CSV table of C-alpha atoms in Angstrom, one decimal:
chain,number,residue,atom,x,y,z
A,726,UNK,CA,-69.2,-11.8,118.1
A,727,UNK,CA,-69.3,-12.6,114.6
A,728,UNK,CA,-72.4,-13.4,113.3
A,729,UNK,CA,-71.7,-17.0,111.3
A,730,UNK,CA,-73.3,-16.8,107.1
A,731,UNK,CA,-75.3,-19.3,106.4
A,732,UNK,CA,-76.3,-21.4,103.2
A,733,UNK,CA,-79.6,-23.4,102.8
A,734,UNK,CA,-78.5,-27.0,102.6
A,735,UNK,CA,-81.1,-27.6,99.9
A,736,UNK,CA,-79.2,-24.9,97.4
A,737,UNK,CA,-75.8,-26.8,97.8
A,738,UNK,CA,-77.3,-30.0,97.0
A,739,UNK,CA,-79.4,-28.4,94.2
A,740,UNK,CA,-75.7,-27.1,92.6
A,741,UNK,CA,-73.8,-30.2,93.1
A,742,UNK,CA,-76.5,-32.6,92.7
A,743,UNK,CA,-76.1,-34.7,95.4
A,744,UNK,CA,-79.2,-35.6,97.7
A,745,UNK,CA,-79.6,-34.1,101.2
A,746,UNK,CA,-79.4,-37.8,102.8
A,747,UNK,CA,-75.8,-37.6,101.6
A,748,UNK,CA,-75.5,-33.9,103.4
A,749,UNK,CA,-77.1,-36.0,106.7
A,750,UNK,CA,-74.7,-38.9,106.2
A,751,UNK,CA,-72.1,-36.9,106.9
A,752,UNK,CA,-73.0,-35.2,109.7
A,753,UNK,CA,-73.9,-38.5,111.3
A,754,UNK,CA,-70.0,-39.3,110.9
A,755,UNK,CA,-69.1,-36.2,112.2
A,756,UNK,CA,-67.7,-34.8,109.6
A,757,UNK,CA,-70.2,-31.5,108.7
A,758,UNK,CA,-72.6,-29.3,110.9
A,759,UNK,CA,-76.1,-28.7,109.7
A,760,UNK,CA,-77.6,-26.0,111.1
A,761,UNK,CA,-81.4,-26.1,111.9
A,762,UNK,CA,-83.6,-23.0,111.7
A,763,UNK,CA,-87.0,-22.8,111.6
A,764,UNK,CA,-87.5,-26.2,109.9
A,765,UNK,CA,-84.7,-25.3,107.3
A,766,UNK,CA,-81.2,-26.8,107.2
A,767,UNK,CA,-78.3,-24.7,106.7
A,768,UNK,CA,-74.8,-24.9,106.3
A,769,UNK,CA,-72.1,-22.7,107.8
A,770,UNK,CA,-70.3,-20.7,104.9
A,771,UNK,CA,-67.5,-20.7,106.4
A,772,UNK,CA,-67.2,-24.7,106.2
A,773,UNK,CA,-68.3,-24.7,102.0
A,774,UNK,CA,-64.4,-25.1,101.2
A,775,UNK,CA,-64.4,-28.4,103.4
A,776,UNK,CA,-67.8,-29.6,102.3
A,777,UNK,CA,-67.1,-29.3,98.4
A,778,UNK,CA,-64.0,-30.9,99.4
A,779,UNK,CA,-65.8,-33.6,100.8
A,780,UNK,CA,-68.3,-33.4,98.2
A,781,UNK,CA,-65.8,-33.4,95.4
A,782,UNK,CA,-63.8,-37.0,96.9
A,783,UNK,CA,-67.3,-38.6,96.7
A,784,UNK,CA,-68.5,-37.7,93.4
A,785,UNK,CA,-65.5,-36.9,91.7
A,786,UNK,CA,-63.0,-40.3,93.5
A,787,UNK,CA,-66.1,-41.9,94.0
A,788,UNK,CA,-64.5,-42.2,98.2
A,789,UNK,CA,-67.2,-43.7,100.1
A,790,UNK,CA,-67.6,-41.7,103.4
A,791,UNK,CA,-65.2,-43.6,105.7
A,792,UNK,CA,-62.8,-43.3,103.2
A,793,UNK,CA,-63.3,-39.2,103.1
A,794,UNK,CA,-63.2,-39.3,106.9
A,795,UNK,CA,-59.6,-41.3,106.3
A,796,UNK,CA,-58.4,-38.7,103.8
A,797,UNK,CA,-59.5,-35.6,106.0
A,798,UNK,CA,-57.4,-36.5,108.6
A,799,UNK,CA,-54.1,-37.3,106.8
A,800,UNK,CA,-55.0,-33.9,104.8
A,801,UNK,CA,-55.1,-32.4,108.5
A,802,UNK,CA,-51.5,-34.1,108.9
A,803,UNK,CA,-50.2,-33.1,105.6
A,804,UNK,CA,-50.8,-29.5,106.3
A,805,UNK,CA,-49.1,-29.5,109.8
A,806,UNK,CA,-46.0,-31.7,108.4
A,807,UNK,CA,-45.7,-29.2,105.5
A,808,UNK,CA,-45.9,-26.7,108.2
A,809,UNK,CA,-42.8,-28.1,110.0
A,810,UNK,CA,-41.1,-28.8,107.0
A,811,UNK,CA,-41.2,-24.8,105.9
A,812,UNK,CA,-39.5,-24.3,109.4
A,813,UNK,CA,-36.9,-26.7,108.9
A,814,UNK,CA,-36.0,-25.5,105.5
A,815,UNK,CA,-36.0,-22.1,106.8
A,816,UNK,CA,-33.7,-23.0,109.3
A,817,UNK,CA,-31.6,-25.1,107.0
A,818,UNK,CA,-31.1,-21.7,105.4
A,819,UNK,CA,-29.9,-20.0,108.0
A,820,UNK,CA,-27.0,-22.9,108.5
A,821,UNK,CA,-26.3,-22.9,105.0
L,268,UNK,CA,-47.9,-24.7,70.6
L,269,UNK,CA,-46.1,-27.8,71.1
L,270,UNK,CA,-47.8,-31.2,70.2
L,271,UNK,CA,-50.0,-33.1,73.2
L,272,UNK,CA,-49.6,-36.4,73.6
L,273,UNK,CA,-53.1,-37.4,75.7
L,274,UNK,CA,-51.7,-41.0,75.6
L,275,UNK,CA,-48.6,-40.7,77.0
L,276,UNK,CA,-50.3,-38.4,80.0
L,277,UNK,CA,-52.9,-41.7,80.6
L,278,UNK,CA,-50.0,-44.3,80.3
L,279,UNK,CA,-52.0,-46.0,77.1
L,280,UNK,CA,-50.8,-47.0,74.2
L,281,UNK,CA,-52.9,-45.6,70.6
L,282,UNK,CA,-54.9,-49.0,70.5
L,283,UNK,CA,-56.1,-48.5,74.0
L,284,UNK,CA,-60.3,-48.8,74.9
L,285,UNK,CA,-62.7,-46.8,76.9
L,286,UNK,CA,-62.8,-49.1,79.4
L,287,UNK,CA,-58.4,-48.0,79.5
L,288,UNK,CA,-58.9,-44.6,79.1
L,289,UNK,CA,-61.7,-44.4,82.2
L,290,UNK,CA,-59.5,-46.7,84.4
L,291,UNK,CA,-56.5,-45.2,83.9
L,292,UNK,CA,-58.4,-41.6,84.6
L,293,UNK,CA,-59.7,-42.6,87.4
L,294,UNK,CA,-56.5,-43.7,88.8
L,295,UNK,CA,-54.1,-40.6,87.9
L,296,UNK,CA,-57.3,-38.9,89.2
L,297,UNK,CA,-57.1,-40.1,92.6
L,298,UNK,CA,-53.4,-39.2,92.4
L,299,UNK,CA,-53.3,-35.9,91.2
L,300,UNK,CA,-56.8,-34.2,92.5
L,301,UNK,CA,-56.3,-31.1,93.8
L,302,UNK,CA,-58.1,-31.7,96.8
L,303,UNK,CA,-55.7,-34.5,97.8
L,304,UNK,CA,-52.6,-32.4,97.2
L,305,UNK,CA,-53.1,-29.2,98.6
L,306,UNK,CA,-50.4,-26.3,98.0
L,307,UNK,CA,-48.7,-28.3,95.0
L,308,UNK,CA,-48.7,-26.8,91.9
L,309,UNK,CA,-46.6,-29.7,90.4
L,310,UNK,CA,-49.9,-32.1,90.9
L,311,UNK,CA,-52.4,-29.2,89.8
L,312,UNK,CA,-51.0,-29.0,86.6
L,313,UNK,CA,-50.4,-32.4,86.4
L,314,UNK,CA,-54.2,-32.7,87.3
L,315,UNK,CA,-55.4,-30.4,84.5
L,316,UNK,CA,-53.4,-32.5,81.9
L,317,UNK,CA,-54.8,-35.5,82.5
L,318,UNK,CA,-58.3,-34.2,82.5
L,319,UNK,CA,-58.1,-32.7,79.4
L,320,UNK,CA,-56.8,-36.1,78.5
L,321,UNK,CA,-59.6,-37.7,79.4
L,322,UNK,CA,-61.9,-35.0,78.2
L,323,UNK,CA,-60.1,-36.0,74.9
L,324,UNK,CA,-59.8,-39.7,74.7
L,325,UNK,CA,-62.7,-41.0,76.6
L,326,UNK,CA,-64.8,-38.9,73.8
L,327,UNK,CA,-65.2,-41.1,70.2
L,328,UNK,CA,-65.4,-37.8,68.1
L,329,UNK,CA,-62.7,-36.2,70.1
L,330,UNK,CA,-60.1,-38.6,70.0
L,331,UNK,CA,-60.7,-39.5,66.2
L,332,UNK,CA,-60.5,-35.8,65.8
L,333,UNK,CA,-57.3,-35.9,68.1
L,334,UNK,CA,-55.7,-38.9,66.4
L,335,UNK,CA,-56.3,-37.6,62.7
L,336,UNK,CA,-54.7,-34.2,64.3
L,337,UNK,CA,-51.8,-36.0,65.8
L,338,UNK,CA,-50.9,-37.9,62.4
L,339,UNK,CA,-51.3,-34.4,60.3
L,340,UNK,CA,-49.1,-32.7,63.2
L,341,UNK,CA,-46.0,-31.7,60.9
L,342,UNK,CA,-48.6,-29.7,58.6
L,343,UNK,CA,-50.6,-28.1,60.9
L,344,UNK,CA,-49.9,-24.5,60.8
L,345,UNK,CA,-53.6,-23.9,60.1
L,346,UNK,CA,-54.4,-25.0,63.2
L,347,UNK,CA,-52.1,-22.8,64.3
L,348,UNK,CA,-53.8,-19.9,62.9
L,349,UNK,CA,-57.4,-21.1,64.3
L,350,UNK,CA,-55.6,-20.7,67.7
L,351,UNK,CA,-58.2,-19.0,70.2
L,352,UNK,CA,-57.0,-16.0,72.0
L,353,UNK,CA,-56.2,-16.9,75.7
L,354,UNK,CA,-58.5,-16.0,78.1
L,355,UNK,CA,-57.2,-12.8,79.7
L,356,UNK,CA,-57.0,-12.4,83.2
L,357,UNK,CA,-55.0,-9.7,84.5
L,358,UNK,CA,-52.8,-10.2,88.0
L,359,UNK,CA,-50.3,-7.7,88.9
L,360,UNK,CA,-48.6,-6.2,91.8
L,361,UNK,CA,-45.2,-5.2,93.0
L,362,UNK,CA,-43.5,-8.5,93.8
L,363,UNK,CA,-46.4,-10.8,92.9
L,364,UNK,CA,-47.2,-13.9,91.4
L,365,UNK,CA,-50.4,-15.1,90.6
L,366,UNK,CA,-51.9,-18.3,89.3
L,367,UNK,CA,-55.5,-20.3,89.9
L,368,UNK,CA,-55.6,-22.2,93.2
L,369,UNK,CA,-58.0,-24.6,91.6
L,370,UNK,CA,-58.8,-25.8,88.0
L,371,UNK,CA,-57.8,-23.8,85.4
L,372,UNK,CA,-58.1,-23.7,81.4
L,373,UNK,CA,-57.8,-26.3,78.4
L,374,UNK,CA,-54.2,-26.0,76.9
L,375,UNK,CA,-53.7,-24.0,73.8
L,376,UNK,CA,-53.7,-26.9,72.0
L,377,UNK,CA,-57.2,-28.5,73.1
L,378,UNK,CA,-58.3,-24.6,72.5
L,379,UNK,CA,-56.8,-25.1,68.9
L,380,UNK,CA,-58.2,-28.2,68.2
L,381,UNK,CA,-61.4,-28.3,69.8
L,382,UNK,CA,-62.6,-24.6,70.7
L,383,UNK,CA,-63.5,-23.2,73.9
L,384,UNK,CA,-65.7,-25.9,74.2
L,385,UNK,CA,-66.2,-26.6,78.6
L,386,UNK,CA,-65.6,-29.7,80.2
L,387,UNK,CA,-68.3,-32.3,79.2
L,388,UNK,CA,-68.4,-34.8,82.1
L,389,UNK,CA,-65.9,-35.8,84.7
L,390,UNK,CA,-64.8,-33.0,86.8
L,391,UNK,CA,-67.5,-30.3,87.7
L,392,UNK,CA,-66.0,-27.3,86.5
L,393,UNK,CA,-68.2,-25.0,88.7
L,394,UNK,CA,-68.1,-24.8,92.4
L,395,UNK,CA,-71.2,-23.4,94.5
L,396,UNK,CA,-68.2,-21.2,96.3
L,397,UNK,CA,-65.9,-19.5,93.7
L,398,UNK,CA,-62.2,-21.0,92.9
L,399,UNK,CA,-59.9,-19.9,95.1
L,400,UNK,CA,-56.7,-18.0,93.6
L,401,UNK,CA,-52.9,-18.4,95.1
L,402,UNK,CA,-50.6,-15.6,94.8
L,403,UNK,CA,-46.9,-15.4,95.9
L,404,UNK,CA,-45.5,-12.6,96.9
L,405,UNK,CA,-42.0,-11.5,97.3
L,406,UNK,CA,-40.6,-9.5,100.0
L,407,UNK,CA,-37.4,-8.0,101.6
L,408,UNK,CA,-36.4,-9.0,104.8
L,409,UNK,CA,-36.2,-5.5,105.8
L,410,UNK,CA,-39.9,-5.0,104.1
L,411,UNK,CA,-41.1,-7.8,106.4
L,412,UNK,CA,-39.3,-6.0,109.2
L,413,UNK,CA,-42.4,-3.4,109.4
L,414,UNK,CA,-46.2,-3.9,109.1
L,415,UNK,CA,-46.9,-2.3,105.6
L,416,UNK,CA,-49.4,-2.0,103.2
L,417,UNK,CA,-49.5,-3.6,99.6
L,418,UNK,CA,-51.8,-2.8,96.2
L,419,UNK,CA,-52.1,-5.8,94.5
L,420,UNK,CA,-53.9,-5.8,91.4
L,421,UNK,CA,-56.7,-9.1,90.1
L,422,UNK,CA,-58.5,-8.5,87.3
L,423,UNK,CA,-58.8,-5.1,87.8
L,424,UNK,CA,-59.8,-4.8,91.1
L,425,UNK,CA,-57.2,-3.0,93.4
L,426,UNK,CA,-56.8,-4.9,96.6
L,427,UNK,CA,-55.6,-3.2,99.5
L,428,UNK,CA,-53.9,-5.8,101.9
L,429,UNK,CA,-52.1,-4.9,105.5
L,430,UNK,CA,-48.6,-7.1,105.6
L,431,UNK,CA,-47.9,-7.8,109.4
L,432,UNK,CA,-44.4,-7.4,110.3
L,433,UNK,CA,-42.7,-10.7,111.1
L,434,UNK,CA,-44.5,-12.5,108.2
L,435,UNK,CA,-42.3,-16.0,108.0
L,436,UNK,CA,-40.6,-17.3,104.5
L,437,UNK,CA,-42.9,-19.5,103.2
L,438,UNK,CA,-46.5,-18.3,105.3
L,439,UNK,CA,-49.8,-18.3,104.2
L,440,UNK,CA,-52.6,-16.1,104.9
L,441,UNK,CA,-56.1,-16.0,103.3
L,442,UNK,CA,-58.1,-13.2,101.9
L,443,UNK,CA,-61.5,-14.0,102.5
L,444,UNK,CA,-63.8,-13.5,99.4
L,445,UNK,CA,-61.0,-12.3,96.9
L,446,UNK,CA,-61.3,-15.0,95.0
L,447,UNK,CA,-63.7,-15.9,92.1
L,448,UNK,CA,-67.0,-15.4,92.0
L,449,UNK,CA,-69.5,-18.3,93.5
L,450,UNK,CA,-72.0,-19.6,91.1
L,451,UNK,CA,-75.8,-19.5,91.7
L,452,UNK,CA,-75.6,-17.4,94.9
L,453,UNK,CA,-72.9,-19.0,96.5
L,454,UNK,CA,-70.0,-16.9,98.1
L,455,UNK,CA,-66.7,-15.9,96.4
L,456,UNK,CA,-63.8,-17.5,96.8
L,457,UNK,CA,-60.7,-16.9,98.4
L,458,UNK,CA,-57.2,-15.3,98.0
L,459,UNK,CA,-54.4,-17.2,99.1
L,460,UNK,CA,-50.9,-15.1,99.4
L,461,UNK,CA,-47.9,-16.7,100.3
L,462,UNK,CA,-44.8,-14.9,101.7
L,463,UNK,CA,-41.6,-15.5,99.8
L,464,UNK,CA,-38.7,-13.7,101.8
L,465,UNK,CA,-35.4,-13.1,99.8
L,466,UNK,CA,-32.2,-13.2,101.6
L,467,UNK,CA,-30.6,-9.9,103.0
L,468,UNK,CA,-26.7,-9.6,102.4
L,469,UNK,CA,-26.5,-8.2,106.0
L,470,UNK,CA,-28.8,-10.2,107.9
L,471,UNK,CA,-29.9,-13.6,108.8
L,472,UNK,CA,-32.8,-14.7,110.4
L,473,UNK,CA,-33.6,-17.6,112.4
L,474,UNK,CA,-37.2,-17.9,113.4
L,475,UNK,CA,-37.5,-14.4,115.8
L,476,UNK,CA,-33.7,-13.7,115.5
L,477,UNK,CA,-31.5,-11.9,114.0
L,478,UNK,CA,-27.4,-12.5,113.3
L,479,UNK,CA,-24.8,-10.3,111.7
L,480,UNK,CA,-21.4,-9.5,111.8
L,481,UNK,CA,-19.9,-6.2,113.1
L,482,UNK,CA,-15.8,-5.6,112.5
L,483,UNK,CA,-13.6,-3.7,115.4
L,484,UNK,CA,-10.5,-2.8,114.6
L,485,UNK,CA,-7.5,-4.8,116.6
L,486,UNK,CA,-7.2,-1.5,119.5
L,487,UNK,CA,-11.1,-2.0,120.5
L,488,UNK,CA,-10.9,-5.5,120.4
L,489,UNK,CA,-7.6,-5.5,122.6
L,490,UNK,CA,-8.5,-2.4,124.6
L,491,UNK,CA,-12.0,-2.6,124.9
L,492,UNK,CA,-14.4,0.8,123.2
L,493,UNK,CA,-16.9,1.2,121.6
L,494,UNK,CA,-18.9,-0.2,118.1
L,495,UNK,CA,-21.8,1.3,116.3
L,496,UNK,CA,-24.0,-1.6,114.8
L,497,UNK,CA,-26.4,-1.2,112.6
L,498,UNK,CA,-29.9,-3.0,113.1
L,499,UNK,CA,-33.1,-2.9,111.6
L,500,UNK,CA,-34.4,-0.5,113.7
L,501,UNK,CA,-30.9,2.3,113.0
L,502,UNK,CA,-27.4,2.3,114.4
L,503,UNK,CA,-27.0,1.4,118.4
L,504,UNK,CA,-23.5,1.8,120.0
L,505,UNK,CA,-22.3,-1.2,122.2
L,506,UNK,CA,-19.8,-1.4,124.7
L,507,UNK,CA,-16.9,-3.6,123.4
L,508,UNK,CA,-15.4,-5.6,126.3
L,509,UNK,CA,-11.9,-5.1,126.7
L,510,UNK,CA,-9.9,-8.8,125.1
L,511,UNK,CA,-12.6,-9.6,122.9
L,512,UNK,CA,-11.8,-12.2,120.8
L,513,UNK,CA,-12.1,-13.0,116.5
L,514,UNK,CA,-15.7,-14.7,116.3
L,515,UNK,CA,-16.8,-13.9,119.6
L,516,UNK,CA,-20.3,-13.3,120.0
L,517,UNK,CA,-22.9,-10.6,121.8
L,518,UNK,CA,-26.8,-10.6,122.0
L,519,UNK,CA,-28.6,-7.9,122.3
L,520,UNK,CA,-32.3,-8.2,123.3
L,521,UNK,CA,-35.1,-7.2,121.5
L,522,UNK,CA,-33.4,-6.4,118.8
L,523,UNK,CA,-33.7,-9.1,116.5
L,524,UNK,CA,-37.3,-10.0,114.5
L,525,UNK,CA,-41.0,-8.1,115.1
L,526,UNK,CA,-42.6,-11.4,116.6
L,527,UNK,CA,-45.8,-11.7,114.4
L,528,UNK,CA,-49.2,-10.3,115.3
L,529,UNK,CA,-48.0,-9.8,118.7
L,530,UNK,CA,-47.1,-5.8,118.8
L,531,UNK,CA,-44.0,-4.8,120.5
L,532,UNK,CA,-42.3,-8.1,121.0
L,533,UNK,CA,-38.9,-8.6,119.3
L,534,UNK,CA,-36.3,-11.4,119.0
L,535,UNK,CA,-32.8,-11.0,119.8
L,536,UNK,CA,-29.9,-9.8,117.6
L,537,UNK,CA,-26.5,-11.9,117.3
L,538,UNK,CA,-23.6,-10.4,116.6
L,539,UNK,CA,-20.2,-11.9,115.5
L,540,UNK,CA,-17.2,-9.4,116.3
L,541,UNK,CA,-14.7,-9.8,113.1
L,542,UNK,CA,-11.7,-8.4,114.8
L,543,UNK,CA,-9.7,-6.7,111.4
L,544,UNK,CA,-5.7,-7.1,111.8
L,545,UNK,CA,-4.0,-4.1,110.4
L,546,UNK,CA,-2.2,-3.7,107.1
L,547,UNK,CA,0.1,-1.8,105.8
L,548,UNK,CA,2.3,-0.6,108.8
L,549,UNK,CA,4.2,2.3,109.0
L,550,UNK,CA,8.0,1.5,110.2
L,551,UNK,CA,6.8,3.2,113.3
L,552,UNK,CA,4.0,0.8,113.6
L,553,UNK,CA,5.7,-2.1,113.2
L,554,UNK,CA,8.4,-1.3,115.6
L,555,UNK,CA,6.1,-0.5,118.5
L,556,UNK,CA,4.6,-4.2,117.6
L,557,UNK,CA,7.9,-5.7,117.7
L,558,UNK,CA,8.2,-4.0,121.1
L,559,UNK,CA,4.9,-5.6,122.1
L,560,UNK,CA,6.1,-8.8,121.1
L,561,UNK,CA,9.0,-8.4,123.1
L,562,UNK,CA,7.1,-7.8,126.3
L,563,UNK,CA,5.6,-11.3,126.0
């Protein structure tokens, strides 16, 4: 199994100056994992494109969190209908 | 260089205040951010203007600056000459496009006029993880046929990358840490690469399949014989069915599409018989013909 790279909460925060009870706000709403490791948070590499995405909505759109929550999901829906949408048009191609 | 107009990108006329400029940022912002409009260039770019609009106008010694630039604009050659040299950055590879996924630089003319001076406020310009970069990259059907491999080169740095066969028109795959650099510790970025497959004269494809046309001369079509057809994988010979008609159609399995990232399975091939009427009869022809005709 892979092992899964991690990054201490703490150093996120420090780079995009935003306070670790915002990092636990939004793993309360289910939106981020933090990983707990010897009395240090971490946060799954892996997952930094989504967080700064997250991170970047708040301080950047000034979203609130149940508004990111809102936007995740019809991101998630965006991608799967642009999905479809390339096998349509290839398929339109093929008729046309 | 051609002439910005930061007040036309924020909607505002010349007289407008702060409080306009930051409101009217802040709603093209929410429009246009890059993390609301994934994959769309169109709204990147757009994005990137009205930043540097805002960088601009929402700045008392920039936009006097600006607005003194923008009436002196028909004698401004000598800004011209001041022009920074663009930042180099060096993508290449058969077939491939490159451009940043993310934020990219000030125009020419906000280098011109104002230097290579960074963003001041408003959007971070540095993410813990690096910028991501989105490349295109053009194929042949018949190269997306067979797993191959592919040099690309970003800035400098050959990257080796494994192309599956039975990559779709229009897919996207990531190339973890290819991107650029992370800041303060944080990991690279990523490589985005998506597949743009040009049209074959011979082939079509739909999804796993494959269609083409074969032409028989009128005897095999009437008598029944035999075709060679050409596939992707080299020329097969098929059984033509005696009576076969113009337009009539015959599937052969496995011989359409690699299915991708699942080895040895193939889609079907399609082919359309175009039966080809003779020309150019010799008397003798045409008499036997006419005999033919007779017998119906």
């Amino acid at each position: 199994m892979e092992e899964k790279k991690l990054i201490p909460a703490s150093e996120l925060c420090l780079h995009h100056k935003v306070e670790i009870s915002f990092i636990h706000s939004l793993q309360e709403y289910g939106l981020i994992e933090i990983i707990s490791e010897k009395g240090n948070e971490y946060l799954e590499e892996e997952k930094l494109t989504e967080l700064e995405k997250i991170i970047n909505l708040h301080n950047e759109l000034h979203v609130n969190i149940e508004g990111i929550d809102v936007v995740l999901h019809l991101l998630e829906q965006l991608e799967a209908t642009q999905g479809e949408l390339n096998r349509l048009r290839n398929q339109l191609k093929f008729y046309t | 260089m051609e002439y910005v107009d930061y007040y036309k990108i924020l909607g505002l006329d010349k007289n407008a205040s702060t409080e306009d400029v930051k409101k009217a940022y802040r709603k093209l912002a929410r429009k246009y951010h890059p993390d609301v409009n994934p994959n769309n260039k169109e709204a990147h770019k757009k994005f990137q203007e009205i930043n540097e609009a805002n960088e601009v106008l929402s700045d008392p010694e920039k936009r006097k600056k600006y607005d003194q630039y923008g009436k002196d604009w028909k004698h401004a050659e000598e800004f011209e000459k001041a022009k920074h040299q663009q930042r180099q950055r060096q993508y290449s590879g058969e077939g491939a496009e490159f451009f940043e996924g993310d934020e990219g630089d000030f125009s020419d003319f906000f280098e011109s006029l104002f230097g290579g001076m960074g963003a001041r406020s408003g959007r971070s310009k540095t993410k813990f993880k690096g910028h991501d970069y989105e490349a295109e990259l053009h194929l042949s059907l018949r190269e997306a046929y067979n797993t191959h491999q592919r040099t690309l080169t970003l800035n400098e740095k050959n990257i080796r990358i494994t192309i599956p066969a039975g990559v779709e028109n229009g897919q996207r795959i990531r190339l973890k840490g290819y991107g650029a650099p992370g800041a303060n510790g944080g990991p690279n970025g990523d490589l985005y690469i998506t597949f743009v497959i040009e049209d074959d004269p011979q082939f079509k494809r739909l999804d796993n399949d494959l269609y083409t046309n074969a032409e028989i001369d009128l005897y095999t079509a009437v008598l029944g014989g035999e075709a060679t057809i050409e596939t992707l994988s080299g020329k097969i010979k098929l059984k033509v069915p005696a009576g076969t008609q113009n337009d009539a159609k015959a599937r052969i399995k496995g011989k359409g599409f690699p299915v991708y990232k699942k080895d040895g399975e193939f889609g079907d091939l399609y082919i359309t018989y175009k039966v080809k009427i003779p020309t150019n009869l010799s008397e003798k022809e045409k008499e036997l013909f006419a005999e033919l005709s007779k017998l119906k």
